[in-house]
């Protein structure tokens, strides 16, 4: 759809053409109907009304909060509960009534805003209720329960904003549980929220990937995959994955990109006519490999002393074993499917080789023979090949994102190696000069290449 800015400028130009008699009234009306000139002012008026309603709602909300705070201690517990519940129900009911209107307009947008406000009020109600009834708990528990409540609202209403808010709250709960490890470790009783944190690599996908397809939201899909990979890596890092046995490091390096690259929409029986999310998963796989190769290209990582010599599998927590087994099984099933359907092209073969090598080198280094120099050389070579591959794909497809991604990786690798090792200042200056000239020349040449290819 054409932007309002373009239509406004076009209307000014068309009116000028009619004044100069370059076009007649009939042609002006045709253009006016085609580009909906009459709706421009209505859109501006609707935005102004939304701003007024938003500003007024904020002021009203502040007035209510101030009034409640001034009389909170004097009111009885029953009155407080009635106020909290009536406010939550009233906001969500008004939001649902406005949001369910069939046509797009300020009422529908205001309804979405009220539903998001209702989700925020849900958290405030939970905190105040627990305070009134002396139900103490940890902060991460509040975030997780609040996030689950908003997630249920998102599934019921099929609303992307609520899904993203739910992901944010559950992510905050997970991060809070990691940072407050001492508090988390003192929980001796059985807690389903504790199990939720421990099984987050699997639950993150189960909670948000179906919601992404339900809402057709690419952002929720990205958040779901990032939550799965981040929680798996965080669980392994908490067990000292760098200084532990080799197979744990191999899993941390290879499992996430293998799972992301082989992911397919057909897992959820998505019709081929719907929007595909396969490309997003593969982009995240390449992003993970880029970060992994860059971090492991430093010599200091490989000189970290081994902290565990015993068999780590005997101390590996059961939830983490279950997470790894489920995700590994899904990954093997997806790769087997690729092989059976003969969808393994040259790019997939190269990526698979990189993944296997990135798993084999840490395993060899930690379990068989420590060889930091060889490991650094291999991961620098992998980083270089990945950067060159991105540049090549960017040139063949004419995509700036791939081309500049490869250029940034290549420049970052040269710059990091130069700072990591003790080289002469004149040599550093010479290398920086070459990098700067190379980036400028490559950028100018690429822009000219893209224009030539599209013309």
Short mmCIF file of C-alpha atoms in Angstrom, two decimals:
data_model
loop_
_atom_site.label_atom_id
_atom_site.label_comp_id
_atom_site.label_asym_id
_atom_site.label_seq_id
_atom_site.Cartn_x
_atom_site.Cartn_y
_atom_site.Cartn_z
CA UNK A 1 0.00 0.00 0.00
CA UNK A 2 1.25 3.46 -0.88
CA UNK A 3 2.32 5.64 2.02
CA UNK A 4 0.28 8.62 3.11
CA UNK A 5 3.30 10.89 2.59
CA UNK A 6 3.47 9.88 -1.08
CA UNK A 7 -0.28 10.40 -1.58
CA UNK A 8 -0.12 13.81 0.09
CA UNK A 9 2.74 14.93 -2.16
CA UNK A 10 0.97 13.49 -5.20
CA UNK A 11 -2.20 15.41 -4.33
CA UNK A 12 -0.26 18.67 -4.17
CA UNK A 13 1.36 17.95 -7.52
CA UNK A 14 -1.94 16.98 -9.16
CA UNK A 15 -3.64 20.13 -7.89
CA UNK A 16 -0.75 22.15 -9.31
CA UNK A 17 -1.12 20.37 -12.67
CA UNK A 18 -4.85 21.18 -12.73
CA UNK A 19 -4.13 24.84 -11.91
CA UNK A 20 -1.62 24.97 -14.76
CA UNK A 21 -4.21 23.19 -16.99
CA UNK A 22 -1.87 20.30 -17.69
CA UNK A 23 -4.74 17.96 -16.76
CA UNK A 24 -8.51 18.45 -16.84
CA UNK A 25 -11.07 17.88 -14.06
CA UNK A 26 -11.95 14.40 -15.29
CA UNK A 27 -8.38 13.19 -15.05
CA UNK A 28 -8.06 14.86 -11.65
CA UNK A 29 -11.08 12.94 -10.38
CA UNK A 30 -9.68 9.70 -11.75
CA UNK A 31 -6.41 10.23 -9.90
CA UNK A 32 -8.27 11.32 -6.78
CA UNK A 33 -10.31 8.12 -6.70
CA UNK A 34 -7.33 5.91 -7.54
CA UNK A 35 -5.09 7.28 -4.79
CA UNK A 36 -7.92 8.05 -2.28
CA UNK A 37 -7.13 11.75 -1.82
CA UNK A 38 -10.28 12.20 0.26
CA UNK A 39 -9.01 9.73 2.89
CA UNK A 40 -5.81 11.66 3.60
CA UNK A 41 -7.45 14.20 5.88
CA UNK A 42 -9.57 11.52 7.55
CA UNK A 43 -6.41 9.54 8.38
CA UNK A 44 -4.76 12.59 9.87
CA UNK A 45 -7.90 13.32 11.88
CA UNK A 46 -8.01 9.74 13.16
CA UNK A 47 -4.38 9.91 14.27
CA UNK A 48 -5.03 13.15 16.10
CA UNK A 49 -8.02 11.56 17.85
CA UNK A 50 -5.90 8.53 18.81
CA UNK A 51 -3.24 10.82 20.29
CA UNK A 52 -5.89 12.69 22.25
CA UNK A 53 -7.46 9.46 23.46
CA UNK A 54 -4.08 8.06 24.42
CA UNK A 55 -3.05 11.21 26.27
CA UNK A 56 -6.40 11.43 28.00
CA UNK A 57 -6.27 7.74 28.94
CA UNK A 58 -2.82 8.17 30.47
CA UNK A 59 -3.98 11.16 32.51
CA UNK A 60 -7.11 9.30 33.62
CA UNK A 61 -5.03 6.30 34.55
CA UNK A 62 -2.64 8.44 36.57
CA UNK A 63 -5.58 10.10 38.30
CA UNK A 64 -7.06 6.70 39.21
CA UNK A 65 -3.71 5.38 40.42
CA UNK A 66 -3.14 8.49 42.53
CA UNK A 67 -6.65 8.25 44.00
CA UNK A 68 -6.19 4.57 44.80
CA UNK A 69 -2.75 5.16 46.33
CA UNK A 70 -4.11 7.95 48.54
CA UNK A 71 -6.86 5.73 49.98
CA UNK A 72 -5.27 2.27 49.63
CA UNK A 73 -4.42 1.78 53.29
CA UNK A 74 -7.86 2.97 54.48
CA UNK A 75 -9.86 0.60 52.25
CA UNK A 76 -10.82 -2.91 53.26
CA UNK A 77 -9.33 -5.94 51.58
CA UNK A 78 -12.63 -6.82 49.90
CA UNK A 79 -12.97 -3.36 48.36
CA UNK A 80 -9.41 -3.57 47.06
CA UNK A 81 -10.10 -6.91 45.40
CA UNK A 82 -13.29 -5.58 43.80
CA UNK A 83 -11.45 -2.53 42.46
CA UNK A 84 -8.61 -4.58 41.01
CA UNK A 85 -10.87 -7.15 39.36
CA UNK A 86 -13.34 -4.58 38.04
CA UNK A 87 -10.51 -2.52 36.55
CA UNK A 88 -9.00 -5.58 34.86
CA UNK A 89 -12.35 -6.81 33.50
CA UNK A 90 -13.47 -3.33 32.44
CA UNK A 91 -10.31 -2.51 30.48
CA UNK A 92 -10.23 -5.87 28.71
CA UNK A 93 -13.95 -5.80 27.93
CA UNK A 94 -13.74 -2.32 26.42
CA UNK A 95 -10.62 -3.30 24.50
CA UNK A 96 -12.22 -6.48 23.15
CA UNK A 97 -15.38 -4.63 22.13
CA UNK A 98 -13.43 -2.04 20.14
CA UNK A 99 -10.86 -4.47 18.74
CA UNK A 100 -13.43 -6.88 17.28
CA UNK A 101 -14.78 -4.25 14.90
CA UNK A 102 -14.52 -5.60 11.34
CA UNK A 103 -12.95 -2.52 9.74
CA UNK A 104 -9.56 -0.96 10.38
CA UNK A 105 -9.88 2.38 12.14
CA UNK A 106 -9.03 4.27 15.28
CA UNK A 107 -11.52 2.19 17.27
CA UNK A 108 -9.75 -1.05 16.40
CA UNK A 109 -6.32 0.42 17.20
CA UNK A 110 -7.61 1.81 20.47
CA UNK A 111 -9.00 -1.63 21.26
CA UNK A 112 -5.56 -3.19 20.70
CA UNK A 113 -4.03 -0.59 22.99
CA UNK A 114 -6.58 -1.33 25.71
CA UNK A 115 -5.94 -5.07 25.43
CA UNK A 116 -2.20 -4.48 25.88
CA UNK A 117 -3.02 -2.22 28.83
CA UNK A 118 -5.20 -5.02 30.21
CA UNK A 119 -2.25 -7.42 29.96
CA UNK A 120 -0.12 -4.95 31.95
CA UNK A 121 -2.89 -4.53 34.52
CA UNK A 122 -2.91 -8.33 34.91
CA UNK A 123 0.65 -8.21 36.25
CA UNK A 124 -0.13 -5.32 38.60
CA UNK A 125 -3.17 -7.21 39.92
CA UNK A 126 -1.10 -10.35 40.53
CA UNK A 127 1.56 -8.40 42.45
CA UNK A 128 -0.99 -6.51 44.58
CA UNK A 129 -3.09 -9.62 45.25
CA UNK A 130 -0.06 -11.57 46.42
CA UNK A 131 0.91 -8.65 48.65
CA UNK A 132 -2.57 -8.38 50.18
CA UNK A 133 -2.81 -12.12 50.90
CA UNK A 134 0.83 -12.39 52.05
CA UNK A 135 1.82 -14.81 49.30
CA UNK A 136 5.53 -14.12 49.00
CA UNK A 137 7.58 -15.46 46.11
CA UNK A 138 10.57 -14.81 43.93
CA UNK A 139 10.56 -12.20 41.21
CA UNK A 140 11.09 -14.68 38.37
CA UNK A 141 7.95 -16.57 39.42
CA UNK A 142 5.86 -13.42 39.02
CA UNK A 143 7.26 -12.79 35.54
CA UNK A 144 6.68 -16.39 34.44
CA UNK A 145 3.08 -16.61 35.69
CA UNK A 146 2.33 -13.17 34.29
CA UNK A 147 3.84 -14.14 30.93
CA UNK A 148 1.79 -17.34 30.80
CA UNK A 149 -1.39 -15.37 31.46
CA UNK A 150 -0.58 -12.96 28.62
CA UNK A 151 0.32 -15.93 26.39
CA UNK A 152 -3.15 -17.38 26.96
CA UNK A 153 -4.67 -14.01 25.98
CA UNK A 154 -2.50 -13.94 22.83
CA UNK A 155 -3.68 -17.43 21.77
CA UNK A 156 -7.32 -16.56 22.41
CA UNK A 157 -7.25 -13.21 20.61
CA UNK A 158 -4.63 -14.09 17.94
CA UNK A 159 -2.88 -10.81 18.68
CA UNK A 160 0.80 -10.35 17.84
CA UNK A 161 1.38 -7.53 20.35
CA UNK A 162 0.26 -9.75 23.23
CA UNK A 163 2.45 -12.59 21.96
CA UNK A 164 5.52 -10.35 21.94
CA UNK A 165 4.67 -8.99 25.40
CA UNK A 166 4.31 -12.55 26.67
CA UNK A 167 7.71 -13.49 25.20
CA UNK A 168 9.26 -10.44 26.87
CA UNK A 169 7.80 -11.33 30.28
CA UNK A 170 8.77 -15.01 30.12
CA UNK A 171 12.24 -13.99 28.92
CA UNK A 172 12.58 -11.61 31.87
CA UNK A 173 11.50 -14.41 34.21
CA UNK A 174 14.07 -16.77 32.72
CA UNK A 175 16.90 -14.22 32.90
CA UNK A 176 15.95 -13.29 36.46
CA UNK A 177 16.11 -16.95 37.46
CA UNK A 178 19.62 -17.18 35.95
CA UNK A 179 20.94 -14.05 37.63
CA UNK A 180 19.42 -15.01 40.99
CA UNK A 181 21.03 -18.45 40.96
CA UNK A 182 21.47 -18.51 44.73
CA UNK A 183 17.76 -17.89 45.32
CA UNK A 184 16.83 -20.37 42.62
CA UNK A 185 19.07 -23.01 44.14
CA UNK A 186 17.49 -22.70 47.58
CA UNK A 187 14.10 -23.83 46.32
CA UNK A 188 13.86 -27.25 47.84
CA UNK A 189 10.18 -27.90 47.23
CA UNK A 190 8.73 -29.14 43.95
CA UNK A 191 7.88 -26.20 41.78
CA UNK A 192 6.39 -26.36 38.29
CA UNK A 193 7.89 -22.94 37.59
CA UNK A 194 11.32 -24.34 38.37
CA UNK A 195 10.66 -27.15 35.87
CA UNK A 196 9.54 -24.56 33.35
CA UNK A 197 12.92 -22.80 33.60
CA UNK A 198 14.82 -26.07 33.34
CA UNK A 199 12.89 -27.22 30.25
CA UNK A 200 12.88 -23.79 28.60
CA UNK A 201 14.85 -24.92 25.46
CA UNK A 202 11.90 -27.17 24.55
CA UNK A 203 9.05 -25.21 26.10
CA UNK A 204 10.18 -21.97 24.44
CA UNK A 205 9.57 -23.53 21.05
CA UNK A 206 6.34 -25.27 22.02
CA UNK A 207 4.87 -22.08 23.49
CA UNK A 208 5.76 -19.56 20.79
CA UNK A 209 6.33 -21.31 17.43
CA UNK A 210 2.66 -22.40 17.08
CA UNK A 211 1.65 -18.90 18.17
CA UNK A 212 3.86 -17.42 15.43
CA UNK A 213 2.01 -19.45 12.79
CA UNK A 214 -1.35 -18.71 14.45
CA UNK A 215 -0.67 -14.95 14.34
CA UNK A 216 1.44 -15.18 11.14
CA UNK A 217 4.09 -13.15 12.92
CA UNK A 218 7.70 -13.38 11.78
CA UNK A 219 8.87 -11.53 14.89
CA UNK A 220 7.29 -14.05 17.28
CA UNK A 221 8.93 -16.82 15.26
CA UNK A 222 12.33 -15.14 15.60
CA UNK A 223 11.80 -14.67 19.34
CA UNK A 224 10.84 -18.34 19.75
CA UNK A 225 13.98 -19.59 18.02
CA UNK A 226 16.23 -17.17 19.91
CA UNK A 227 14.63 -18.29 23.19
CA UNK A 228 15.29 -21.95 22.36
CA UNK A 229 18.93 -21.42 21.39
CA UNK A 230 19.71 -18.95 24.18
CA UNK A 231 18.23 -21.11 26.95
CA UNK A 232 20.08 -24.20 25.67
CA UNK A 233 23.40 -22.33 25.50
CA UNK A 234 22.80 -20.75 28.92
CA UNK A 235 22.15 -24.18 30.46
CA UNK A 236 25.38 -25.56 29.00
CA UNK A 237 27.45 -22.50 29.92
CA UNK A 238 26.24 -22.76 33.53
CA UNK A 239 27.83 -26.23 33.53
CA UNK A 240 31.18 -24.80 32.38
CA UNK A 241 30.93 -25.98 28.81
CA UNK A 242 34.32 -24.49 27.86
CA UNK A 243 36.30 -26.40 30.46
CA UNK A 244 34.25 -29.59 30.42
CA UNK A 245 34.31 -32.78 28.41
CA UNK A 246 34.36 -32.50 24.64
CA UNK A 247 30.95 -33.82 23.76
CA UNK A 248 29.18 -31.05 25.71
CA UNK A 249 31.16 -28.41 23.82
CA UNK A 250 30.38 -30.20 20.55
CA UNK A 251 26.65 -30.13 21.33
CA UNK A 252 26.77 -26.45 22.26
CA UNK A 253 28.51 -25.63 18.96
CA UNK A 254 26.65 -27.90 16.53
CA UNK A 255 23.12 -28.55 17.78
CA UNK A 256 21.63 -25.00 17.43
CA UNK A 257 22.81 -24.30 13.84
CA UNK A 258 21.95 -27.85 12.72
CA UNK A 259 18.43 -27.52 14.13
CA UNK A 260 17.89 -24.05 12.66
CA UNK A 261 19.22 -24.87 9.19
CA UNK A 262 17.13 -28.03 8.79
CA UNK A 263 13.93 -26.49 10.19
CA UNK A 264 10.92 -26.73 7.90
CA UNK A 265 7.38 -25.38 8.02
CA UNK A 266 6.10 -28.85 7.09
CA UNK A 267 6.73 -29.90 10.70
CA UNK A 268 3.47 -28.13 11.57
CA UNK A 269 1.61 -29.19 8.40
CA UNK A 270 1.61 -25.63 7.10
CA UNK A 271 0.09 -25.33 3.61
CA UNK A 272 2.61 -24.23 0.98
CA UNK A 273 0.42 -21.24 0.11
CA UNK A 274 0.97 -19.66 3.55
CA UNK A 275 3.95 -17.49 4.38
CA UNK A 276 7.06 -19.59 4.98
CA UNK A 277 9.36 -19.07 7.97
CA UNK A 278 12.12 -21.39 6.72
CA UNK A 279 14.27 -18.47 5.56
CA UNK A 280 14.18 -16.88 9.02
CA UNK A 281 15.45 -20.09 10.63
CA UNK A 282 18.31 -20.36 8.11
CA UNK A 283 19.24 -16.70 8.62
CA UNK A 284 19.46 -17.33 12.37
CA UNK A 285 21.58 -20.44 11.70
CA UNK A 286 24.08 -18.38 9.69
CA UNK A 287 24.04 -15.69 12.40
CA UNK A 288 24.81 -18.31 15.06
CA UNK A 289 27.66 -19.75 12.99
CA UNK A 290 29.09 -16.26 12.42
CA UNK A 291 29.13 -15.50 16.15
CA UNK A 292 30.49 -18.96 16.99
CA UNK A 293 33.32 -18.83 14.45
CA UNK A 294 34.24 -15.30 15.52
CA UNK A 295 34.38 -16.12 19.25
CA UNK A 296 36.34 -19.35 18.71
CA UNK A 297 38.82 -17.62 16.40
CA UNK A 298 40.53 -16.07 19.46
CA UNK A 299 43.51 -17.97 20.89
CA UNK A 300 42.59 -17.12 24.50
CA UNK A 301 39.42 -19.25 24.31
CA UNK A 302 41.42 -22.39 23.49
CA UNK A 303 44.00 -21.77 26.23
CA UNK A 304 41.31 -22.02 28.93
CA UNK A 305 42.35 -24.83 31.31
CA UNK A 306 40.11 -27.87 31.50
CA UNK A 307 38.11 -27.82 34.71
CA UNK A 308 36.55 -31.27 34.64
CA UNK A 309 38.31 -34.53 34.10
CA UNK A 310 35.65 -36.94 35.30
CA UNK A 311 32.72 -38.16 33.27
CA UNK A 312 30.35 -35.22 33.17
CA UNK A 313 27.38 -37.29 32.04
CA UNK A 314 27.02 -38.63 35.59
CA UNK A 315 26.42 -35.09 36.90
CA UNK A 316 24.42 -33.73 33.97
CA UNK A 317 20.97 -32.64 35.22
CA UNK A 318 18.08 -34.75 33.98
CA UNK A 319 16.11 -31.81 32.48
CA UNK A 320 19.11 -30.81 30.38
CA UNK A 321 19.53 -34.40 29.20
CA UNK A 322 15.86 -34.45 28.17
CA UNK A 323 16.19 -31.09 26.37
CA UNK A 324 19.25 -32.27 24.44
CA UNK A 325 17.69 -35.61 23.52
CA UNK A 326 14.45 -34.04 22.26
CA UNK A 327 16.18 -31.31 20.25
CA UNK A 328 18.76 -33.76 18.89
CA UNK A 329 16.01 -36.16 17.84
CA UNK A 330 14.13 -33.38 16.07
CA UNK A 331 17.33 -32.27 14.34
CA UNK A 332 18.17 -35.77 13.10
CA UNK A 333 14.61 -36.25 11.89
CA UNK A 334 14.69 -32.96 9.94
CA UNK A 335 18.08 -33.74 8.36
CA UNK A 336 16.89 -37.24 7.46
CA UNK A 337 13.89 -35.69 5.81
CA UNK A 338 16.13 -33.39 3.78
CA UNK A 339 18.15 -36.37 2.59
CA UNK A 340 15.08 -38.47 1.73
CA UNK A 341 13.48 -35.62 -0.22
CA UNK A 342 16.82 -34.89 -1.95
CA UNK A 343 16.80 -31.25 -0.93
CA UNK A 344 20.51 -31.19 -0.07
CA UNK A 345 22.15 -28.76 -2.48
CA UNK A 346 25.71 -27.42 -2.52
CA UNK A 347 24.99 -24.65 0.05
CA UNK A 348 23.41 -27.12 2.49
CA UNK A 349 26.36 -29.49 2.06
CA UNK A 350 28.84 -26.71 2.84
CA UNK A 351 26.87 -25.58 5.89
CA UNK A 352 26.65 -29.20 7.12
CA UNK A 353 30.42 -29.55 6.71
CA UNK A 354 30.98 -26.38 8.73
CA UNK A 355 28.66 -27.62 11.50
CA UNK A 356 30.38 -31.00 11.69
CA UNK A 357 33.82 -29.39 11.79
CA UNK A 358 32.74 -26.90 14.47
CA UNK A 359 31.65 -29.87 16.62
CA UNK A 360 34.65 -32.09 15.91
CA UNK A 361 37.38 -29.54 16.69
CA UNK A 362 36.24 -28.75 20.30
CA UNK A 363 35.71 -32.46 20.94
CA UNK A 364 39.21 -33.30 19.71
CA UNK A 365 40.74 -30.42 21.66
CA UNK A 366 39.07 -31.27 24.98
CA UNK A 367 39.02 -35.07 24.85
CA UNK A 368 41.91 -36.30 22.72
CA UNK A 369 44.71 -33.79 22.22
CA UNK A 370 44.88 -30.14 23.16
CA UNK A 371 45.98 -28.23 20.07
CA UNK A 372 44.98 -24.56 20.38
CA UNK A 373 47.00 -23.39 17.36
CA UNK A 374 45.30 -25.83 14.99
CA UNK A 375 41.85 -25.00 16.43
CA UNK A 376 42.39 -21.25 15.98
CA UNK A 377 43.59 -21.82 12.42
CA UNK A 378 40.55 -23.94 11.55
CA UNK A 379 37.99 -21.51 13.00
CA UNK A 380 39.67 -18.54 11.31
CA UNK A 381 39.45 -20.46 8.05
CA UNK A 382 35.76 -21.26 8.70
CA UNK A 383 35.05 -17.61 9.46
CA UNK A 384 36.80 -16.54 6.24
CA UNK A 385 34.89 -19.11 4.16
CA UNK A 386 31.57 -18.06 5.69
CA UNK A 387 32.29 -14.40 4.94
CA UNK A 388 33.27 -15.18 1.35
CA UNK A 389 30.17 -17.35 0.97
CA UNK A 390 27.90 -14.54 2.13
CA UNK A 391 29.57 -12.11 -0.27
CA UNK A 392 29.15 -14.59 -3.12
CA UNK A 393 25.46 -15.14 -2.34
CA UNK A 394 24.96 -11.39 -2.05
CA UNK A 395 26.47 -10.90 -5.51
CA UNK A 396 24.52 -13.72 -7.12
CA UNK A 397 21.18 -12.64 -5.63
CA UNK A 398 21.86 -8.89 -5.65
CA UNK A 399 21.06 -8.62 -1.92
CA UNK A 400 22.80 -5.91 0.06
CA UNK A 401 22.14 -7.66 3.39
CA UNK A 402 24.16 -10.75 2.47
CA UNK A 403 26.93 -8.80 0.74
CA UNK A 404 27.48 -6.35 3.59
CA UNK A 405 27.14 -9.11 6.17
CA UNK A 406 30.04 -10.93 4.55
CA UNK A 407 32.06 -7.71 4.26
CA UNK A 408 31.52 -6.90 7.93
CA UNK A 409 32.62 -10.43 8.95
CA UNK A 410 35.75 -10.24 6.79
CA UNK A 411 36.72 -6.79 8.05
CA UNK A 412 36.02 -7.78 11.66
CA UNK A 413 38.21 -10.85 11.32
CA UNK A 414 41.17 -8.89 9.94
CA UNK A 415 40.74 -6.13 12.52
CA UNK A 416 40.48 -8.61 15.44
CA UNK A 417 43.54 -10.63 14.40
CA UNK A 418 45.56 -7.45 14.08
CA UNK A 419 44.63 -6.31 17.60
CA UNK A 420 44.94 -9.80 19.11
CA UNK A 421 48.52 -10.36 18.06
CA UNK A 422 51.41 -8.01 18.79
CA UNK A 423 52.16 -6.45 15.42
CA UNK A 424 54.03 -3.31 14.46
CA UNK A 425 52.10 -0.03 14.41
CA UNK A 426 53.15 0.73 10.86
CA UNK A 427 51.87 -2.68 9.78
CA UNK A 428 48.57 -2.05 11.61
CA UNK A 429 48.26 1.30 9.88
CA UNK A 430 48.95 -0.31 6.50
CA UNK A 431 46.35 -3.03 7.11
CA UNK A 432 43.71 -0.51 8.25
CA UNK A 433 44.42 1.57 5.14
CA UNK A 434 43.94 -1.45 2.91
CA UNK A 435 40.74 -2.44 4.73
CA UNK A 436 39.26 1.03 4.42
CA UNK A 437 40.12 1.34 0.73
CA UNK A 438 38.87 -2.21 0.12
CA UNK A 439 35.51 -1.61 1.80
CA UNK A 440 34.94 1.66 -0.12
CA UNK A 441 35.92 0.10 -3.44
CA UNK A 442 33.81 -3.01 -2.82
CA UNK A 443 30.79 -0.94 -1.81
CA UNK A 444 30.96 1.30 -4.85
CA UNK A 445 31.51 -1.65 -7.15
CA UNK A 446 28.61 -3.60 -5.60
CA UNK A 447 26.15 -0.72 -5.97
CA UNK A 448 27.14 -0.36 -9.62
CA UNK A 449 26.83 -4.13 -10.07
CA UNK A 450 23.33 -4.18 -8.57
CA UNK A 451 22.16 -1.30 -10.77
CA UNK A 452 23.56 -3.06 -13.85
CA UNK A 453 21.93 -6.37 -12.91
CA UNK A 454 18.49 -4.82 -12.34
CA UNK A 455 18.56 -2.59 -15.44
#
